[in-house]
Coordinates of C-alpha atoms and ligand atoms in Angstrom, one line a residue:
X1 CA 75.5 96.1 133.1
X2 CA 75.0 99.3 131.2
X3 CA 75.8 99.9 127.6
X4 CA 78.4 102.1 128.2
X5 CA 80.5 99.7 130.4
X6 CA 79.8 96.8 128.5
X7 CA 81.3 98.9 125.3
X8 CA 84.2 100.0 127.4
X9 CA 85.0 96.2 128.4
X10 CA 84.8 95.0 124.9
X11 CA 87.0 97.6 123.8
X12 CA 89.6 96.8 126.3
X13 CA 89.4 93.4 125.4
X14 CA 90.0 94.4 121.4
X15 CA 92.6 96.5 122.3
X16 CA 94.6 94.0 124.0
X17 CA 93.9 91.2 121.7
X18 CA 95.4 94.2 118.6
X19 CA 98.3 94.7 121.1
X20 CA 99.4 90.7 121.0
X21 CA 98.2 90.3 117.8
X22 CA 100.8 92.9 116.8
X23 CA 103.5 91.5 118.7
X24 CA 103.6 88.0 117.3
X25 CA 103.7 89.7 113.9
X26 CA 106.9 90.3 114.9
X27 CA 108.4 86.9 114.1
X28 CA 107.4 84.3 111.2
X29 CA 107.0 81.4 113.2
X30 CA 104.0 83.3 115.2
X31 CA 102.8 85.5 112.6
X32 CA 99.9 83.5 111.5
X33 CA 98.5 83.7 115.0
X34 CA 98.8 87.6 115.1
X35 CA 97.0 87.8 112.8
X36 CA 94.0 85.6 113.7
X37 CA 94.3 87.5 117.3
X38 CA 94.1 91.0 115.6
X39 CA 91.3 90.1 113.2
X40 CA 89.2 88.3 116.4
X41 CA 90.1 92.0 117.7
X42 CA 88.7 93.6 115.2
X43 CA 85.7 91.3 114.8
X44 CA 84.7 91.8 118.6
X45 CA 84.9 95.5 118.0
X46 CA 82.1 95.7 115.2
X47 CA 80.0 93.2 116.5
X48 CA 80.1 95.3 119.8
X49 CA 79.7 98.5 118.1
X50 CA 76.4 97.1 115.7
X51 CA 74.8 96.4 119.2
X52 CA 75.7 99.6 120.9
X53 CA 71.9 101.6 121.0
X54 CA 73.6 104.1 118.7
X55 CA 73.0 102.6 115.5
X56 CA 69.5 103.7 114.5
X57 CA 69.8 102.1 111.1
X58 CA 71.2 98.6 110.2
X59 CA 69.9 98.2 106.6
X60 CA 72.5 100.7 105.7
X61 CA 75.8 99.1 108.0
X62 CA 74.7 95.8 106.7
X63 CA 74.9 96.8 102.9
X64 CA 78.2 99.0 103.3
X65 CA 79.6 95.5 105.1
X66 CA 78.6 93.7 102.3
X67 CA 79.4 95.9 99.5
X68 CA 82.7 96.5 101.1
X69 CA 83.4 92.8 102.5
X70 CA 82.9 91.4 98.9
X71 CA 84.9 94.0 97.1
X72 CA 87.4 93.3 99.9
X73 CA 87.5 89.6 99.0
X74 CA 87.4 89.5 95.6
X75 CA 90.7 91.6 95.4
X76 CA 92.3 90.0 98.1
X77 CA 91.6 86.6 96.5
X78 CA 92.6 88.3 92.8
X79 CA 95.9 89.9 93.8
X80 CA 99.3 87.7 93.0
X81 CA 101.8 87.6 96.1
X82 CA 104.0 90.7 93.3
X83 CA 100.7 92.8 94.1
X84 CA 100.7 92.9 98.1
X85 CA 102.8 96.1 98.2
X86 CA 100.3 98.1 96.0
X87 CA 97.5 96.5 97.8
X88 CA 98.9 97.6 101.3
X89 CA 99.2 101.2 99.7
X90 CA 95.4 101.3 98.3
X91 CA 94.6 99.8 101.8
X92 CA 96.1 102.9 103.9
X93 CA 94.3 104.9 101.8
X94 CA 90.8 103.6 101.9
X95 CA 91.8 103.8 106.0
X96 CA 92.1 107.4 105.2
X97 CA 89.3 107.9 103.2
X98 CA 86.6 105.9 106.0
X99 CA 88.0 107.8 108.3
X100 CA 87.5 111.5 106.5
X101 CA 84.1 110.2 105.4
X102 CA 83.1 109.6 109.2
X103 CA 84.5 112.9 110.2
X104 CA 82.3 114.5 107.2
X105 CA 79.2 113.2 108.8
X106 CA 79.9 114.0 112.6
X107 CA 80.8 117.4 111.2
X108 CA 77.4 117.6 109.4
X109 CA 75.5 116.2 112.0
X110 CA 76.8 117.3 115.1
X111 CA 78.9 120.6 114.2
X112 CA 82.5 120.6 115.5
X113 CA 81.9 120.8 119.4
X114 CA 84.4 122.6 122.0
X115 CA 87.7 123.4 120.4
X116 CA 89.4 120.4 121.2
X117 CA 87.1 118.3 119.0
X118 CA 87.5 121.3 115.9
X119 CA 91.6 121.0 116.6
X120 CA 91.1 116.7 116.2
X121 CA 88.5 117.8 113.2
X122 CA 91.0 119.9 111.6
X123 CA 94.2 117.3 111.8
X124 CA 91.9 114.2 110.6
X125 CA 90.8 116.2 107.2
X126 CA 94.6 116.8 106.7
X127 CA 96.4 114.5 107.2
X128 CA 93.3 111.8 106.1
X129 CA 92.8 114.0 102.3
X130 CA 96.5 113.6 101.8
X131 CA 97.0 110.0 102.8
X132 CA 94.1 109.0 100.5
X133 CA 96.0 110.8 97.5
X134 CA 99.4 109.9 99.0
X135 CA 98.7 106.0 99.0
X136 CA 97.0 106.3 95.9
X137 CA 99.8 107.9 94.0
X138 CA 101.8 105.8 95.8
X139 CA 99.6 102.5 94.5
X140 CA 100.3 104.1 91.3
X141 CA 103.8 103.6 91.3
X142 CA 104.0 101.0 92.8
X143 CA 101.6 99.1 90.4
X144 CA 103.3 101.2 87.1
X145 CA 100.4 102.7 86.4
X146 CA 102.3 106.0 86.7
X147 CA 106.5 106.1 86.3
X148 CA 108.6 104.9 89.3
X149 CA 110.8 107.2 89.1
X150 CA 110.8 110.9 90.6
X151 CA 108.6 113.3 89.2
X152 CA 110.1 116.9 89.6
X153 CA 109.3 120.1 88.1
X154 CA 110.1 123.9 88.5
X155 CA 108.8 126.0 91.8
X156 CA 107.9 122.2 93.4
X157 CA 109.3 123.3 96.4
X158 CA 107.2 126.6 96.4
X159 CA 104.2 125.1 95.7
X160 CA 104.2 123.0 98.5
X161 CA 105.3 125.6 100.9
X162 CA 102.5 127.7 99.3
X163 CA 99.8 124.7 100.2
X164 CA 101.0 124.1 103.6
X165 CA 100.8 127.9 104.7
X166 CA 96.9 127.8 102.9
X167 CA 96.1 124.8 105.0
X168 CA 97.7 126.8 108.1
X169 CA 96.0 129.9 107.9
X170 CA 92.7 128.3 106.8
X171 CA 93.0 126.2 109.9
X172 CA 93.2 128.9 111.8
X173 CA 90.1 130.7 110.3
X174 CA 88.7 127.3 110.9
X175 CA 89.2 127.4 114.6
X176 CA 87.1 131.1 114.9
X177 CA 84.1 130.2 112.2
X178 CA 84.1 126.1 111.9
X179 CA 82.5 127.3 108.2
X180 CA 81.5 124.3 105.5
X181 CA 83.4 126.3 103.2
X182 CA 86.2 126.2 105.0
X183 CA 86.1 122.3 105.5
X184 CA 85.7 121.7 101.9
X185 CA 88.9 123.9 101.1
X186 CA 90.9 122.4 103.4
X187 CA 90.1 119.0 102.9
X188 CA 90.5 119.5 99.2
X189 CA 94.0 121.9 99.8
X190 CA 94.7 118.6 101.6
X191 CA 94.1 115.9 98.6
X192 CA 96.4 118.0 96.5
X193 CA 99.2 118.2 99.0
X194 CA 99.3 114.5 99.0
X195 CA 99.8 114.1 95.6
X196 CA 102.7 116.6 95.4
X197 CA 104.3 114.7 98.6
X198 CA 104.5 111.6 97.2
X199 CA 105.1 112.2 93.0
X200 CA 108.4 113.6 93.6
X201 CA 109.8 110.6 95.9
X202 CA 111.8 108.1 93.5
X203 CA 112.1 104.5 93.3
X204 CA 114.3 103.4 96.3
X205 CA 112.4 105.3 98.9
X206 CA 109.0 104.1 98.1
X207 CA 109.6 101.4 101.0
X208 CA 110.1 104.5 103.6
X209 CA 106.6 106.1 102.1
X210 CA 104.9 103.1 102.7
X211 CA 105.3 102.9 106.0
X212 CA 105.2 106.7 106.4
X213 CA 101.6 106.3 105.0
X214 CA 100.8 103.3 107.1
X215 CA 101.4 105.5 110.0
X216 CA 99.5 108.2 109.1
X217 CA 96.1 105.9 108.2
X218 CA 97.1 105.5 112.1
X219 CA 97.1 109.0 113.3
X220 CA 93.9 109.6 111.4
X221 CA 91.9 106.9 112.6
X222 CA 93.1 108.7 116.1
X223 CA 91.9 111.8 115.5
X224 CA 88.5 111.0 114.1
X225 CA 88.4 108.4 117.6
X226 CA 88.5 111.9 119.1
X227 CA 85.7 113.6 116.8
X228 CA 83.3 111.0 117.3
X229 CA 84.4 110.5 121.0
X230 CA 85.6 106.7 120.0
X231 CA 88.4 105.2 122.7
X232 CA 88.9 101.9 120.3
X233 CA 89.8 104.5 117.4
X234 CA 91.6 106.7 119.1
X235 CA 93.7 103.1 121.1
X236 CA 94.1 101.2 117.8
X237 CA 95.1 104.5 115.9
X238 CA 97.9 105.3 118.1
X239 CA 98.9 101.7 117.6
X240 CA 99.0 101.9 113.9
X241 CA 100.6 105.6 114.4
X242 CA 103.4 104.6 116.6
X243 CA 104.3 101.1 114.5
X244 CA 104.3 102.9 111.7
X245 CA 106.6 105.9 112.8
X246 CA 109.2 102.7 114.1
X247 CA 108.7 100.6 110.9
X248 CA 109.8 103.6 109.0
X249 CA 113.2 104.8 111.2
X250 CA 113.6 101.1 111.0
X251 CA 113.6 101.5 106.9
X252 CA 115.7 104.7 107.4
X253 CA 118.2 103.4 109.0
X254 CA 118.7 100.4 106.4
X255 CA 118.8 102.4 103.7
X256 CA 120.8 105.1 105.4
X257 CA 118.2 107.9 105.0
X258 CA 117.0 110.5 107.0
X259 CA 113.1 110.4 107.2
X260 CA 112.8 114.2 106.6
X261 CA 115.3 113.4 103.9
X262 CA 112.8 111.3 102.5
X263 CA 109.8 113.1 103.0
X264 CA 110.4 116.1 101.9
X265 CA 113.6 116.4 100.3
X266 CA 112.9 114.9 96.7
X267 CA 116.2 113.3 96.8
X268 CA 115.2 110.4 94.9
X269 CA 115.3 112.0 91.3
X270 CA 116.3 109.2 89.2
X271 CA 118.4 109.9 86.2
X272 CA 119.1 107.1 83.8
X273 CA 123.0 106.9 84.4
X274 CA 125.3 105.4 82.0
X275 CA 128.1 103.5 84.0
X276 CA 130.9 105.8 84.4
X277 CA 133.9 105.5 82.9
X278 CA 134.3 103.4 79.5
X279 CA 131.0 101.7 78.4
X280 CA 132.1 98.2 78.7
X281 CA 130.1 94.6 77.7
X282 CA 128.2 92.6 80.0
X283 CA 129.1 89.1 79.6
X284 CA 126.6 86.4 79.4
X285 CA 126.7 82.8 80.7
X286 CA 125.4 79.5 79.3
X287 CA 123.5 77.4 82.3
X288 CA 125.8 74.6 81.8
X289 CA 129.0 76.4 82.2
X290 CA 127.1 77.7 85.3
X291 CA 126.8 74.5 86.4
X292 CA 130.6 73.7 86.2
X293 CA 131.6 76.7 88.1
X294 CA 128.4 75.6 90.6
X295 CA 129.5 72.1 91.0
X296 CA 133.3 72.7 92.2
X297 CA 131.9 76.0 94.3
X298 CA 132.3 75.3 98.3
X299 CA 130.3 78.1 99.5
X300 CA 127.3 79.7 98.0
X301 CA 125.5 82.9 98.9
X302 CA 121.6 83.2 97.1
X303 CA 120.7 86.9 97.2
X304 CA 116.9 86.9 96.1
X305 CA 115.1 89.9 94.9
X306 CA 112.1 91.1 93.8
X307 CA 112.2 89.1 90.3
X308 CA 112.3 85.8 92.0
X309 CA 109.4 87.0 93.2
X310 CA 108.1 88.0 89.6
X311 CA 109.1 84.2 88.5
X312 CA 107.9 82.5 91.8
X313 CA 111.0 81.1 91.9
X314 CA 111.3 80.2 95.5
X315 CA 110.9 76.5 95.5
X316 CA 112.9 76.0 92.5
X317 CA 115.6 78.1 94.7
X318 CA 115.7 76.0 97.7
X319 CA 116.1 72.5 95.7
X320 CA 118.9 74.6 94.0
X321 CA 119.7 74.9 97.6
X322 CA 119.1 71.1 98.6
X323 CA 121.6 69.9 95.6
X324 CA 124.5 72.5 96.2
X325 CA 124.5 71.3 99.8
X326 CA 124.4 67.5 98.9
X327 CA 127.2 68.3 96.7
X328 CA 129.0 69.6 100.4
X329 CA 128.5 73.5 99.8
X330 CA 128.2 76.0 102.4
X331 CA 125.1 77.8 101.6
X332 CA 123.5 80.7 102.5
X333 CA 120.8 83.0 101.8
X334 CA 121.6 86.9 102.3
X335 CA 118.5 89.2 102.6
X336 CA 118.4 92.7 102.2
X337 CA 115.4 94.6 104.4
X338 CA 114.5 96.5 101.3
X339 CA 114.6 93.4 98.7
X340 CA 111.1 92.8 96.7
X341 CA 108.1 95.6 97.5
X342 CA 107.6 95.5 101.2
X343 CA 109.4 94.6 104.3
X344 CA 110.2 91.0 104.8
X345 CA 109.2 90.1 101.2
X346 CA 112.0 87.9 100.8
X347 CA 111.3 85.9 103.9
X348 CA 108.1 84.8 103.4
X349 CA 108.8 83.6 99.9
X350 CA 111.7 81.4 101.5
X351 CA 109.3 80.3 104.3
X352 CA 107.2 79.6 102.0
X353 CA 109.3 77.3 100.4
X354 CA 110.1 75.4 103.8
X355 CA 113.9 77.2 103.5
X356 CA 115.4 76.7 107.1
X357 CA 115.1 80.4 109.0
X358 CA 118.8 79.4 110.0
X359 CA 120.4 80.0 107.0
X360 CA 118.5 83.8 106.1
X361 CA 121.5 86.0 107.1
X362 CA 120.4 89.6 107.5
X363 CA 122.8 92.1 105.5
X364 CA 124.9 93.1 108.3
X365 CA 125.9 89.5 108.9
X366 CA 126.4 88.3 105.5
X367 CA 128.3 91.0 103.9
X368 CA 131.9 90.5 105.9
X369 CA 131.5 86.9 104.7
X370 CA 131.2 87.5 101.3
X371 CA 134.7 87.9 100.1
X372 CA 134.9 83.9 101.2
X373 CA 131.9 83.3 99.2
X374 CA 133.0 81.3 95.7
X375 CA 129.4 82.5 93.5
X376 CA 126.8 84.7 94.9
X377 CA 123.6 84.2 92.7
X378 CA 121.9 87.1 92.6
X379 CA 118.4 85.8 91.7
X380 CA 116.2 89.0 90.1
X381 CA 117.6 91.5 92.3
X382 CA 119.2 94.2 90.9
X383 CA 119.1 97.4 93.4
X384 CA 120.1 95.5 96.1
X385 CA 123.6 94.5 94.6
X386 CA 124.1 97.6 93.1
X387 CA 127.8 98.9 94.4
X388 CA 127.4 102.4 93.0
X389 CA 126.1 103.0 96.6
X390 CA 129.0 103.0 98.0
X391 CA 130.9 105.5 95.8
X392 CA 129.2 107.4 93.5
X393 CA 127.6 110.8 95.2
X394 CA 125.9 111.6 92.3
X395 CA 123.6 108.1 91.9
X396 CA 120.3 108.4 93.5
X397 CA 120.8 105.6 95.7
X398 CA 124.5 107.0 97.3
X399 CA 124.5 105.9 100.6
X400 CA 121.6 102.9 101.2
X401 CA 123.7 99.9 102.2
X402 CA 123.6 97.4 99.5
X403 CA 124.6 93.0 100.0
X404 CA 127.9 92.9 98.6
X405 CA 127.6 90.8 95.8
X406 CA 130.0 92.0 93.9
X407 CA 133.0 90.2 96.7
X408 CA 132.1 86.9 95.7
X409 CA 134.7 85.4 93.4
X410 CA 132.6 84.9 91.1
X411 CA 128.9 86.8 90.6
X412 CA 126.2 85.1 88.7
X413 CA 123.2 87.5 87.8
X414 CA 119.7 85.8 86.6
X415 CA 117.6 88.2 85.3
X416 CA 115.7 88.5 81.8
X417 CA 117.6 91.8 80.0
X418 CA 119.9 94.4 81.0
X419 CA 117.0 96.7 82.5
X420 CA 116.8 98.7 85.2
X421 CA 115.7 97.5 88.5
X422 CA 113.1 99.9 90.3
X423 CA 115.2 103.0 91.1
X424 CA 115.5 103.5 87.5
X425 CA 119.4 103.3 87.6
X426 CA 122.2 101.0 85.6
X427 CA 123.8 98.4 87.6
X428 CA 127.4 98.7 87.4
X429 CA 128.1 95.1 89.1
X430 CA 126.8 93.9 85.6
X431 CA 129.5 95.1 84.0
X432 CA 132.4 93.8 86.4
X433 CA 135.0 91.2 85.5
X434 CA 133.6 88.8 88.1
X435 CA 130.2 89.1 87.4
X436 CA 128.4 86.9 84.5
X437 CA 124.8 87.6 83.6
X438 CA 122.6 84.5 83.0
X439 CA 119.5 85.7 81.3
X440 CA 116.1 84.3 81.2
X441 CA 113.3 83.8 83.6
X442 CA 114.7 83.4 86.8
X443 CA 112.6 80.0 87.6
X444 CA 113.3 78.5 84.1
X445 CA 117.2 79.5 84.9
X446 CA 117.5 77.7 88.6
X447 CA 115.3 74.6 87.2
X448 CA 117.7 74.4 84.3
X449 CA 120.6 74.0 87.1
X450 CA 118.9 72.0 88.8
X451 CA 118.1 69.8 86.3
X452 CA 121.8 69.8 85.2
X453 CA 123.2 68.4 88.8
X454 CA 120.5 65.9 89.1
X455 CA 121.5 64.5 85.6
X456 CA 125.3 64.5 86.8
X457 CA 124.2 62.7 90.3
X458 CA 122.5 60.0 87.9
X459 CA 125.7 59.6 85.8
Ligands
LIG501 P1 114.7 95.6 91.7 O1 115.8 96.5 91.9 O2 113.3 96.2 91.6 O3 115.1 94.6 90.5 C1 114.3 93.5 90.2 C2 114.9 92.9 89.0 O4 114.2 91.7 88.8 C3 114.7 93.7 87.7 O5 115.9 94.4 87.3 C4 114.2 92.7 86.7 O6 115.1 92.6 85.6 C5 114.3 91.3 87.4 N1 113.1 90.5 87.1 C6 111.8 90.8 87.0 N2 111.1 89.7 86.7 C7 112.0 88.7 86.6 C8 111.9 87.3 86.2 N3 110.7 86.7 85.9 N4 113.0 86.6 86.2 C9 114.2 87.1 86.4 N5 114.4 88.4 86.8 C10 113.3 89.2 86.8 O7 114.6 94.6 92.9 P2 115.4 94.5 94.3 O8 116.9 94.4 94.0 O9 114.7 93.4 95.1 O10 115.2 95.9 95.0 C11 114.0 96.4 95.4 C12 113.7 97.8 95.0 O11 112.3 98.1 95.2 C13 114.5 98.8 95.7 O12 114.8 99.9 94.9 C14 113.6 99.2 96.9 O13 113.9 100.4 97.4 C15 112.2 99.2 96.1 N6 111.1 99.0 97.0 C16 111.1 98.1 98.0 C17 110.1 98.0 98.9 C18 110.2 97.1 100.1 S1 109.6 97.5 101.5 N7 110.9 96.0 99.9 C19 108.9 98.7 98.7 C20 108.8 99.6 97.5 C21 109.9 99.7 96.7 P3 114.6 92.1 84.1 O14 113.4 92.9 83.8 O15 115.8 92.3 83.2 O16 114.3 90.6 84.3

């Protein structure tokens, strides 16, 4: 069996065991094994690659795998569950980065080839220079290491269009005379535009960037399979590509958004709004009287955010959870797709807490119940809840459907202070008649309720 084919078999294998992998990431109960079948993927790939006859030079793969694996490791060991979101951003971008680095090499080493292979060149520099400062800006905001919120300024729009014609015109020119000049201007033209894509995009729509990004780390991993003649890059790349381009309409479409919207229309300035109308008093609610109004409640709805999260709340939830039910209360849980910092957040700290995938209702289904509801606990979410939404034009997040909290009879908020939730912006449910804040940590608030209805059961 020659090289070639035995490279060519091995890939095929990878690719299909991505491809499964991938799909039972679709669903909790099989996500653990998609992701011990994409990892065996991925493992098969570089051992098959180290023994292709191309590498002339292992002490230098071997020290890059170490460096890189430990690194690797010791961050993925260090980060808290709050931190996965950043770490997915700084992820993409390191994706980018590898791949610009390889196209660097094969462009010093090789040239660009037929014009095909300078078109793939061209792409992977672009769009790989601005994911790398893309998910990094990104991994700034996300981590607050740089403000949230939307950074805007005068002759933004301009600027950009002025960078994207550059990196058009200097493509072309690239095309005629493949100079090394021209490669470094680009790919430099390129780093800049990703910082300017990304700063001016505002709190709510950071989920929609994310996966934008995730799909780009895709399509560069693609093109640089085509520069270095690579058919696992160029299959797994379109995989990433095209999952990220349908996790992100999927994202659009919950929060209402166009993705061009998004991208490039910097609608996410956040101003710090006052509630309109007359400034009015929140009102604040002891944990005992909490427990009265819990105790006599028949129906329950727990909308978690990203502070339970924060407080690692979860199992302290679901014995809240356990208790309401013993006490013959209808419970639910309602999760919004954008609740926490990345997509199915909320589920995986309720699996992880053993809470039964029957009673997380997706926001569609949960919202016409929630007039019947007698207390929706909000527990640390604050964006999620927050009815401006649906009527005021001028709030940054008009439009992105939000779990109707505020239908409940009663609304009890647990969150530490009156501040803002991610988007930056007031939350006029805290100032409803209906809604009583509960302050304090979110897990020292539910095991404070807890506590008080196992000390009624002993009485
Ligand atoms: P947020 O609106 O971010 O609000 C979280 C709230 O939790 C804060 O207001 C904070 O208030 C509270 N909190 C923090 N630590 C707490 C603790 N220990 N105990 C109690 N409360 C605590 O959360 P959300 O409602 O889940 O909305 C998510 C936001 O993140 C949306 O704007 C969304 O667009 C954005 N986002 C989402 C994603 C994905 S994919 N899910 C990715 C990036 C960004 P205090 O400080 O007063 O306690």
């Amino acid at each position: 069996m020659n090289n070639e084919f035995f490279m060519n078999i091995v890939y095929i294998v990878s690719s299909v065991l991505f491809a499964f992998g991938l799909k039972f990431l679709g669903s909790p109960v099989t996500a653990r094994r998609g992701n011990i079948l994409s990892a065996s993927g991925m493992f098969l790939a570089i051992v098959a690659t180290l023994l292709s006859a191309h590498i002339i030079n292992f002490q230098w793969v071997f020290m890059g795998m170490i460096m890189g694996g430990s690194l690797g490791a010791l961050v993925a060991f260090k980060a808290a569950m709050t931190q996965m979101p950043e770490m997915i951003a700084l992820l993409h971008g390191c994706g980018a980065l590898a791949s610009v680095f390889v196209d660097w090499i094969a462009y010093r080493v090789n040239g660009v080839g037929d014009l095909t292979n300078t078109i793939a060149l061209y792409l992977s520099i672009v769009i790989g220079g601005l994911t790398f400062t893309g998910s990094v800006i990104a991994w700034g905001k996300l981590s607050e290491n740089i403000p949230g919120k939307s950074i805007l300024f005068t002759g933004q729009k301009w600027l950009n269009m002025g960078i994207i014609t550059a990196i058009g015109i200097l493509g072309l020119m690239f095309m005629m005379h493949p100079a090394y000049h021209l490669f470094l201007i680009i790919l430099g033209l390129s780093c800049i535009f990703g910082i300017f894509l990304v700063i001016p995009i505002g709190g709510a729509d950071m989920p929609v960037v994310i996966s934008v990004l995730n799909s780009y780390s895709g399509v560069v991993a693609c093109t640089t399979g085509f520069v270095i003649h690579n058919t696992l890059l160029i299959v797994v790349g379109s995989i990433v590509g095209a999952n990220g381009i349908i996790l992100s309409m999927i994202m659009c479409k919950a929060m209402n958004r166009s993705i061009t919207n998004v991208i490039f229309g910097a609608f996410g300035s956040v101003v710090k709004k006052a509630v309109s109308g007359e400034k009015k008093e929140a009102k604040s609610l002891s944990v005992e009287d909490a427990f009265l109004i819990l105790e006599n409640a028949k129906s329950v709805v727990i909308i978690p955010g990203y502070g339970m999260a924060v407080a690692q709340a979860q199992h302290a939830v679901r014995e809240l959870g356990e208790l309401l039910e013993k006490n013959s209360c209808d419970v639910k849980y309602a999760i919004h797709p954008v609740a926490g910092r990345m997509p199915g957040h909320m589920n995986v700290l309720l699996a992880e807490a053993n809470v039964s995938y029957d009673q997380l209702m997706e926001m569609d289904a949960i919202n016409p119940l929630m007039e019947n509801a007698d207390v929706a606990i909000v527990i640390g979410a604050n964006d999620v809840v927050n009815p401006a939404s649906r009527h005021d034009k001028s709030s940054p997040i008009y439009g992105m459907p939000i779990i109707n909290a505020d239908k409940a009879k009663t609304v009890f908020v647990l969150k530490r202070s009156m501040a803002t939730g991610f988007a930056g912006i007031e939350n006029e449910l805290f100032y409803y008649d209906n809604c009583r804040m509960i302050f304090g940590d979110a897990k020292q608030t539910v095991q404070a309720l807890v506590a008080e209805f196992k000390s009624s059961q002993q009485h």
